[in-house]
């Protein structure tokens, strides 16, 4: 059995030899620090509505339902996306259930994978992979091949969902994946369909021949079966057809929901359910570990971040007050610098100052606004234009040690020349470290009515009339 170092620095047993027909084996697990609940299942393959036109439930609904059912953990694995993670993370904290970070991928070679992040390093690898795939593809799509699995994702745990191909093809696929992932499982997903026996036979055969463990997963699209009609509608929209004409493109039943553990126990051997919990226990990463990280190359090598920020601040203050800095203002500046150093926010201030300095050097109009106007340091750095010697500022509205997060500095740039600032950021920091904030497109009432009407096969003139009767200010809950 192969071994490798685990996140806690100890040597843990890793997937190696199959212990029986299910390919499951007894392994040591990294402790999550949580009190064991004694449950026998963790869902490791879940899609939310952030997998557009596929998942029919919100991340919060999936997490809440998993907690209600007594699951040990739930993984949010939207297709090539982390878009729903923040909502899922907040819901997991509220419902006291362990959230696992992951993503699903469909490869051009016909492979179907779920990658999970057991630790912070693996989360970074998975984030990088998603970024790479999205950047090189047309908007809203991604393209992935086997070669992309050679790209620094060895820290991820891989679940392979085999298709219904012949055994020879599956063996070739399994060997290709096993050579790329130190830890690989076969994910068996059964939905009370005619193909369940074939999928089980294939999984058992490949497991024994390639020495791979099997884990039960559910390819969840719904938090309750009541959402299946909505999922059918979304499938019809995605396939550009009507529900009546979907045929085999629609799911045969509503089994792709979060099922009670008792129901799963009647479908899967206990070893496959237990394996899901063992994998979940390996995944100790939490979104709480993430922190903002800013460029460190802004600071000259002979200075500390605090020293350099102080130098720039005092130089800016000398420009602001040519006749000398008012004593009260200097005391305020010193107070702010001390708090910034204590909270280690220097790189944040230096990054914003660098961007603003570039804009001003090019004659691009810009100005900070919002709570940043309460900062004397921001005024000295020419980020804002509120003179602390003439106003009673409340710095605690901007930065406080109780919040333990960087302050919010909003800077407006003149619209006509904003692209110059964007290109400077790419050139200064590299396209692999700078990006525009992502926006998520969601349905508005008019678009939803039109698409749903078409999926239901309604008369197009009637659908258009219904859509035109709605406005953006209509409350969605009343529609």
Short mmCIF file of N, CA and C in Angstrom, two decimals, residues 355 358-359 362 364-365 413-427 431 436:
data_model
loop_
_atom_site.label_atom_id
_atom_site.label_comp_id
_atom_site.label_asym_id
_atom_site.label_seq_id
_atom_site.Cartn_x
_atom_site.Cartn_y
_atom_site.Cartn_z
N UNK A 355 -1.60 51.90 -7.67
CA UNK A 355 -2.56 52.07 -8.76
C UNK A 355 -2.95 53.54 -8.91
N UNK A 358 -0.11 55.60 -10.40
CA UNK A 358 -0.03 55.47 -11.86
C UNK A 358 -1.07 56.35 -12.54
N UNK A 359 -2.31 56.28 -12.07
CA UNK A 359 -3.38 57.06 -12.70
C UNK A 359 -3.06 58.55 -12.67
N UNK A 362 -0.49 59.73 -15.11
CA UNK A 362 -0.95 59.77 -16.49
C UNK A 362 -2.06 60.80 -16.70
N UNK A 364 -4.96 60.73 -15.29
CA UNK A 364 -6.27 60.07 -15.25
C UNK A 364 -6.98 60.47 -13.97
N UNK A 365 -8.15 61.04 -14.09
CA UNK A 365 -8.88 61.49 -12.91
C UNK A 365 -9.31 60.29 -12.07
N UNK A 413 -12.34 55.76 -11.27
CA UNK A 413 -11.50 56.28 -12.35
C UNK A 413 -12.40 56.79 -13.46
N UNK A 414 -11.96 57.83 -14.14
CA UNK A 414 -12.79 58.38 -15.21
C UNK A 414 -13.05 57.31 -16.27
N UNK A 415 -14.29 57.26 -16.69
CA UNK A 415 -14.75 56.17 -17.54
C UNK A 415 -13.94 56.04 -18.83
N UNK A 416 -13.65 57.17 -19.48
CA UNK A 416 -13.01 57.12 -20.78
C UNK A 416 -11.61 56.54 -20.75
N UNK A 417 -10.95 56.57 -19.56
CA UNK A 417 -9.56 56.12 -19.50
C UNK A 417 -9.37 54.96 -18.52
N UNK A 418 -10.47 54.36 -18.12
CA UNK A 418 -10.37 53.26 -17.15
C UNK A 418 -9.61 52.08 -17.73
N UNK A 419 -9.73 51.85 -19.04
CA UNK A 419 -9.03 50.73 -19.66
C UNK A 419 -7.52 50.86 -19.53
N UNK A 420 -7.01 52.10 -19.50
CA UNK A 420 -5.57 52.30 -19.31
C UNK A 420 -5.12 51.77 -17.96
N UNK A 421 -5.94 51.98 -16.94
CA UNK A 421 -5.62 51.49 -15.60
C UNK A 421 -5.66 49.97 -15.57
N UNK A 422 -6.65 49.39 -16.24
CA UNK A 422 -6.77 47.93 -16.28
C UNK A 422 -5.54 47.32 -16.96
N UNK A 423 -5.13 47.88 -18.07
CA UNK A 423 -3.97 47.35 -18.77
C UNK A 423 -2.69 47.53 -17.95
N UNK A 424 -2.62 48.60 -17.16
CA UNK A 424 -1.46 48.78 -16.28
C UNK A 424 -1.41 47.65 -15.25
N UNK A 425 -2.56 47.31 -14.70
CA UNK A 425 -2.60 46.23 -13.71
C UNK A 425 -2.11 44.91 -14.31
N UNK A 426 -2.57 44.61 -15.51
CA UNK A 426 -2.12 43.38 -16.16
C UNK A 426 -0.61 43.41 -16.42
N UNK A 427 -0.12 44.54 -16.86
CA UNK A 427 1.31 44.64 -17.16
C UNK A 427 2.14 44.62 -15.88
N UNK A 431 -1.11 38.77 -15.91
CA UNK A 431 -2.50 38.34 -16.09
C UNK A 431 -2.86 37.14 -15.22
N UNK A 436 -10.55 40.97 -13.53
CA UNK A 436 -11.75 41.72 -13.23
C UNK A 436 -12.65 40.89 -12.33
#
